[in-house]
């Protein structure tokens, strides 16, 4: 596939199970290595970047939060142990996480709170791109709505490019931005999210929207 993501925009990647959505996401910051082709970030092939540096610029949020033993603050400071208490609070503020939770053990948090902490940890590196792998799939409706608001805020207020895998056409419609439809590892259709979901232009798009494959 060939596609150029523009800075400071929201992109949702949709498609049936096994279509390569998460695989694509993992290639973009070298969590997995491509067998061919190339990915260019800021004018350089991503293989010219040190992996650690690249992943600070292109952060990844997993479907299930992976936090470290200790406090919320410990998890936020993982990428930079020299962060001041004020910087930790700023990261918490960006994901609407209460300050009184910063010193709380991560094991005491709800799943929705854990996902916010994981997002705060990602933002602590000041990334230019955030890769989100179905970030709300394990959350209840209230926490899903809260995370969706945060995603929109990252784009509109902070200018972060968000590339998100979603299993929900309804979520893609709510968030807006651009949508990319993948099937069998190929990009088959892309465009404004509302247009792609409400009026797909390909047979694969129509089948997906009509629920003919999951």
mmCIF file of C-alpha atoms in Angstrom:
data_model
loop_
_atom_site.group_PDB
_atom_site.id
_atom_site.type_symbol
_atom_site.label_atom_id
_atom_site.label_comp_id
_atom_site.label_asym_id
_atom_site.label_seq_id
_atom_site.Cartn_x
_atom_site.Cartn_y
_atom_site.Cartn_z
ATOM 1 C CA UNK A 1 0.000 0.000 0.000
ATOM 2 C CA UNK A 2 1.030 3.598 -0.527
ATOM 3 C CA UNK A 3 -0.345 6.425 1.609
ATOM 4 C CA UNK A 4 0.830 9.756 3.043
ATOM 5 C CA UNK A 5 -0.393 10.757 6.507
ATOM 6 C CA UNK A 6 -0.583 14.513 7.006
ATOM 7 C CA UNK A 7 0.647 16.048 10.251
ATOM 8 C CA UNK A 8 -1.886 17.083 12.875
ATOM 9 C CA UNK A 9 -4.804 15.043 11.569
ATOM 10 C CA UNK A 10 -6.835 12.070 12.774
ATOM 11 C CA UNK A 11 -6.868 8.822 10.800
ATOM 12 C CA UNK A 12 -8.950 5.758 11.629
ATOM 13 C CA UNK A 13 -7.995 2.400 10.132
ATOM 14 C CA UNK A 14 -10.917 0.013 9.764
ATOM 15 C CA UNK A 15 -11.542 -3.333 8.145
ATOM 16 C CA UNK A 16 -12.444 -6.944 8.887
ATOM 17 C CA UNK A 17 -10.501 -9.051 11.366
ATOM 18 C CA UNK A 18 -7.206 -10.228 9.931
ATOM 19 C CA UNK A 19 -7.015 -7.454 7.345
ATOM 20 C CA UNK A 20 -3.670 -6.155 8.619
ATOM 21 C CA UNK A 21 -4.763 -3.085 10.607
ATOM 22 C CA UNK A 22 -2.668 -3.706 13.708
ATOM 23 C CA UNK A 23 0.187 -5.105 11.622
ATOM 24 C CA UNK A 24 0.324 -1.807 9.722
ATOM 25 C CA UNK A 25 0.328 0.172 12.954
ATOM 26 C CA UNK A 26 3.218 -1.880 14.364
ATOM 27 C CA UNK A 27 5.293 -1.295 11.226
ATOM 28 C CA UNK A 28 5.052 2.480 11.551
ATOM 29 C CA UNK A 29 7.348 2.685 14.594
ATOM 30 C CA UNK A 30 9.290 -0.542 14.042
ATOM 31 C CA UNK A 31 7.615 -2.676 16.661
ATOM 32 C CA UNK A 32 7.640 -5.087 13.720
ATOM 33 C CA UNK A 33 9.934 -4.942 10.708
ATOM 34 C CA UNK A 34 8.573 -4.824 7.171
ATOM 35 C CA UNK A 35 9.677 -7.487 4.697
ATOM 36 C CA UNK A 36 9.617 -4.932 1.881
ATOM 37 C CA UNK A 37 8.827 -1.353 1.024
ATOM 38 C CA UNK A 38 9.645 1.622 3.219
ATOM 39 C CA UNK A 39 8.158 3.995 5.772
ATOM 40 C CA UNK A 40 9.314 7.616 5.739
ATOM 41 C CA UNK A 41 9.011 9.909 8.762
ATOM 42 C CA UNK A 42 10.090 13.547 8.579
ATOM 43 C CA UNK A 43 11.929 12.934 5.337
ATOM 44 C CA UNK A 44 13.936 9.948 6.579
ATOM 45 C CA UNK A 45 13.415 6.225 6.249
ATOM 46 C CA UNK A 46 12.469 4.956 9.695
ATOM 47 C CA UNK A 47 15.435 2.554 9.567
ATOM 48 C CA UNK A 48 17.695 5.618 9.721
ATOM 49 C CA UNK A 49 16.274 6.408 13.176
ATOM 50 C CA UNK A 50 17.424 4.784 16.387
ATOM 51 C CA UNK A 51 14.427 2.675 17.513
ATOM 52 C CA UNK A 52 14.268 4.327 20.943
ATOM 53 C CA UNK A 53 14.300 7.817 19.415
ATOM 54 C CA UNK A 54 11.738 6.840 16.783
ATOM 55 C CA UNK A 55 9.357 5.424 19.379
ATOM 56 C CA UNK A 56 9.527 8.620 21.419
ATOM 57 C CA UNK A 57 8.414 10.517 18.314
ATOM 58 C CA UNK A 58 5.870 7.887 17.218
ATOM 59 C CA UNK A 59 4.224 6.554 20.367
ATOM 60 C CA UNK A 60 2.114 3.397 20.585
ATOM 61 C CA UNK A 61 -0.920 2.804 22.809
ATOM 62 C CA UNK A 62 -1.902 -0.843 23.094
ATOM 63 C CA UNK A 63 -5.428 -2.210 23.187
ATOM 64 C CA UNK A 64 -4.924 -3.337 26.793
ATOM 65 C CA UNK A 65 -2.942 -0.969 29.041
ATOM 66 C CA UNK A 66 0.514 -2.269 29.957
ATOM 67 C CA UNK A 67 1.564 -0.438 33.119
ATOM 68 C CA UNK A 68 4.496 -1.082 35.420
ATOM 69 C CA UNK A 69 4.427 -2.040 39.074
ATOM 70 C CA UNK A 70 4.397 0.987 41.337
ATOM 71 C CA UNK A 71 2.452 4.204 41.296
ATOM 72 C CA UNK A 72 0.725 6.083 38.519
ATOM 73 C CA UNK A 73 3.530 8.637 38.634
ATOM 74 C CA UNK A 74 6.121 5.887 38.193
ATOM 75 C CA UNK A 75 4.422 4.762 34.987
ATOM 76 C CA UNK A 76 4.174 8.302 33.614
ATOM 77 C CA UNK A 77 7.867 8.917 34.368
ATOM 78 C CA UNK A 78 8.987 5.685 32.687
ATOM 79 C CA UNK A 79 10.326 7.429 29.576
ATOM 80 C CA UNK A 80 11.998 10.219 31.556
ATOM 81 C CA UNK A 81 12.878 9.547 35.174
ATOM 82 C CA UNK A 82 13.936 13.192 35.573
ATOM 83 C CA UNK A 83 10.409 14.516 35.081
ATOM 84 C CA UNK A 84 9.487 16.996 37.786
ATOM 85 C CA UNK A 85 6.273 16.608 39.820
ATOM 86 C CA UNK A 86 4.872 19.552 37.866
ATOM 87 C CA UNK A 87 5.578 17.835 34.545
ATOM 88 C CA UNK A 88 3.889 14.653 35.767
ATOM 89 C CA UNK A 89 0.837 16.685 36.788
ATOM 90 C CA UNK A 90 0.782 18.347 33.372
ATOM 91 C CA UNK A 91 0.697 14.931 31.674
ATOM 92 C CA UNK A 92 -2.099 13.883 34.028
ATOM 93 C CA UNK A 93 -4.013 17.048 33.163
ATOM 94 C CA UNK A 94 -3.742 16.324 29.443
ATOM 95 C CA UNK A 95 -5.610 13.036 29.902
ATOM 96 C CA UNK A 96 -8.026 14.366 32.553
ATOM 97 C CA UNK A 97 -6.474 12.216 35.293
ATOM 98 C CA UNK A 98 -6.979 13.422 38.864
ATOM 99 C CA UNK A 99 -3.839 14.550 40.692
ATOM 100 C CA UNK A 100 -4.711 12.484 43.760
ATOM 101 C CA UNK A 101 -4.204 9.351 41.652
ATOM 102 C CA UNK A 102 -0.569 10.151 40.833
ATOM 103 C CA UNK A 103 0.682 8.511 44.034
ATOM 104 C CA UNK A 104 -1.838 5.658 43.865
ATOM 105 C CA UNK A 105 -0.763 2.101 42.966
ATOM 106 C CA UNK A 106 -1.658 1.282 39.382
ATOM 107 C CA UNK A 107 -3.304 -1.940 40.583
ATOM 108 C CA UNK A 108 -6.002 0.148 42.281
ATOM 109 C CA UNK A 109 -7.149 1.797 39.052
ATOM 110 C CA UNK A 110 -10.125 0.962 36.897
ATOM 111 C CA UNK A 111 -9.446 -0.159 33.336
ATOM 112 C CA UNK A 112 -10.487 3.254 32.036
ATOM 113 C CA UNK A 113 -8.088 4.987 34.432
ATOM 114 C CA UNK A 114 -5.301 2.596 33.431
ATOM 115 C CA UNK A 115 -5.810 3.496 29.779
ATOM 116 C CA UNK A 116 -5.540 7.192 30.682
ATOM 117 C CA UNK A 117 -2.277 6.514 32.509
ATOM 118 C CA UNK A 118 -0.938 4.656 29.471
ATOM 119 C CA UNK A 119 -1.920 7.614 27.302
ATOM 120 C CA UNK A 120 -0.262 10.055 29.738
ATOM 121 C CA UNK A 121 2.933 7.957 29.580
ATOM 122 C CA UNK A 122 2.835 8.154 25.780
ATOM 123 C CA UNK A 123 2.377 11.937 25.898
ATOM 124 C CA UNK A 124 5.278 12.345 28.335
ATOM 125 C CA UNK A 125 7.690 11.887 25.419
ATOM 126 C CA UNK A 126 6.031 14.748 23.483
ATOM 127 C CA UNK A 127 5.376 12.570 20.415
ATOM 128 C CA UNK A 128 4.471 13.958 17.031
ATOM 129 C CA UNK A 129 2.455 10.841 16.158
ATOM 130 C CA UNK A 130 0.275 8.638 18.378
ATOM 131 C CA UNK A 131 -0.552 5.118 17.189
ATOM 132 C CA UNK A 132 -3.634 3.797 18.984
ATOM 133 C CA UNK A 133 -4.573 0.129 18.668
ATOM 134 C CA UNK A 134 -8.307 -0.138 19.428
ATOM 135 C CA UNK A 135 -7.856 1.971 22.585
ATOM 136 C CA UNK A 136 -11.480 1.678 23.719
ATOM 137 C CA UNK A 137 -12.329 -1.923 22.808
ATOM 138 C CA UNK A 138 -12.152 -3.111 26.443
ATOM 139 C CA UNK A 139 -13.896 -0.081 27.949
ATOM 140 C CA UNK A 140 -17.480 0.598 28.966
ATOM 141 C CA UNK A 141 -19.488 3.289 27.108
ATOM 142 C CA UNK A 142 -18.696 6.060 29.614
ATOM 143 C CA UNK A 143 -14.947 5.463 29.478
ATOM 144 C CA UNK A 144 -15.104 5.018 25.708
ATOM 145 C CA UNK A 145 -16.693 8.451 25.382
ATOM 146 C CA UNK A 146 -14.041 9.972 27.658
ATOM 147 C CA UNK A 147 -11.154 8.475 25.671
ATOM 148 C CA UNK A 148 -12.730 9.606 22.396
ATOM 149 C CA UNK A 149 -12.861 13.174 23.725
ATOM 150 C CA UNK A 150 -9.190 12.927 24.664
ATOM 151 C CA UNK A 151 -8.290 11.668 21.190
ATOM 152 C CA UNK A 152 -10.079 14.600 19.568
ATOM 153 C CA UNK A 153 -8.334 16.974 21.995
ATOM 154 C CA UNK A 154 -4.889 15.603 21.129
ATOM 155 C CA UNK A 155 -5.469 16.492 17.491
ATOM 156 C CA UNK A 156 -7.316 19.798 17.827
ATOM 157 C CA UNK A 157 -5.404 21.315 20.760
ATOM 158 C CA UNK A 158 -1.961 19.712 20.596
ATOM 159 C CA UNK A 159 -1.537 19.072 16.863
ATOM 160 C CA UNK A 160 -0.604 15.425 17.337
ATOM 161 C CA UNK A 161 -1.139 13.133 14.373
ATOM 162 C CA UNK A 162 -3.343 10.274 15.564
ATOM 163 C CA UNK A 163 -3.509 7.006 13.617
ATOM 164 C CA UNK A 164 -6.010 4.700 15.275
ATOM 165 C CA UNK A 165 -7.224 1.183 14.597
ATOM 166 C CA UNK A 166 -10.943 0.858 15.330
ATOM 167 C CA UNK A 167 -13.370 -2.046 15.092
ATOM 168 C CA UNK A 168 -16.370 0.300 15.266
ATOM 169 C CA UNK A 169 -17.713 2.222 12.245
ATOM 170 C CA UNK A 170 -19.891 4.163 14.692
ATOM 171 C CA UNK A 171 -16.817 5.317 16.595
ATOM 172 C CA UNK A 172 -15.131 6.372 13.372
ATOM 173 C CA UNK A 173 -18.194 8.442 12.482
ATOM 174 C CA UNK A 174 -18.169 10.114 15.912
ATOM 175 C CA UNK A 175 -14.498 11.020 15.740
ATOM 176 C CA UNK A 176 -14.498 12.227 12.153
ATOM 177 C CA UNK A 177 -11.221 12.879 10.413
ATOM 178 C CA UNK A 178 -10.068 10.514 7.700
ATOM 179 C CA UNK A 179 -10.739 6.780 7.428
ATOM 180 C CA UNK A 180 -8.782 4.034 5.695
ATOM 181 C CA UNK A 181 -10.401 0.689 4.878
ATOM 182 C CA UNK A 182 -8.134 -2.345 4.664
ATOM 183 C CA UNK A 183 -8.873 -5.881 3.513
ATOM 184 C CA UNK A 184 -6.363 -8.728 3.148
ATOM 185 C CA UNK A 185 -3.434 -6.413 3.806
ATOM 186 C CA UNK A 186 -4.434 -3.913 1.131
ATOM 187 C CA UNK A 187 -5.764 -0.365 1.333
ATOM 188 C CA UNK A 188 -8.971 -0.501 -0.702
ATOM 189 C CA UNK A 189 -10.613 2.831 0.090
ATOM 190 C CA UNK A 190 -9.918 6.036 1.990
ATOM 191 C CA UNK A 191 -11.528 9.424 2.486
ATOM 192 C CA UNK A 192 -13.435 11.520 5.015
ATOM 193 C CA UNK A 193 -14.721 9.190 7.721
ATOM 194 C CA UNK A 194 -18.348 10.240 7.388
ATOM 195 C CA UNK A 195 -18.319 9.752 3.620
ATOM 196 C CA UNK A 196 -16.594 6.376 3.719
ATOM 197 C CA UNK A 197 -18.957 4.958 6.331
ATOM 198 C CA UNK A 198 -22.188 6.441 4.980
ATOM 199 C CA UNK A 199 -21.455 6.076 1.272
ATOM 200 C CA UNK A 200 -18.604 3.641 0.546
ATOM 201 C CA UNK A 201 -17.397 3.628 -3.042
ATOM 202 C CA UNK A 202 -16.077 0.073 -3.231
ATOM 203 C CA UNK A 203 -17.689 -3.333 -2.945
ATOM 204 C CA UNK A 204 -15.420 -4.118 0.006
ATOM 205 C CA UNK A 205 -16.528 -0.907 1.694
ATOM 206 C CA UNK A 206 -20.196 -1.710 1.208
ATOM 207 C CA UNK A 207 -19.723 -5.236 2.537
ATOM 208 C CA UNK A 208 -17.896 -3.953 5.604
ATOM 209 C CA UNK A 209 -20.432 -1.254 6.437
ATOM 210 C CA UNK A 210 -23.295 -3.728 5.944
ATOM 211 C CA UNK A 211 -21.680 -6.166 8.373
ATOM 212 C CA UNK A 212 -21.091 -8.880 5.796
ATOM 213 C CA UNK A 213 -17.672 -9.414 7.338
ATOM 214 C CA UNK A 214 -16.638 -8.334 10.838
#
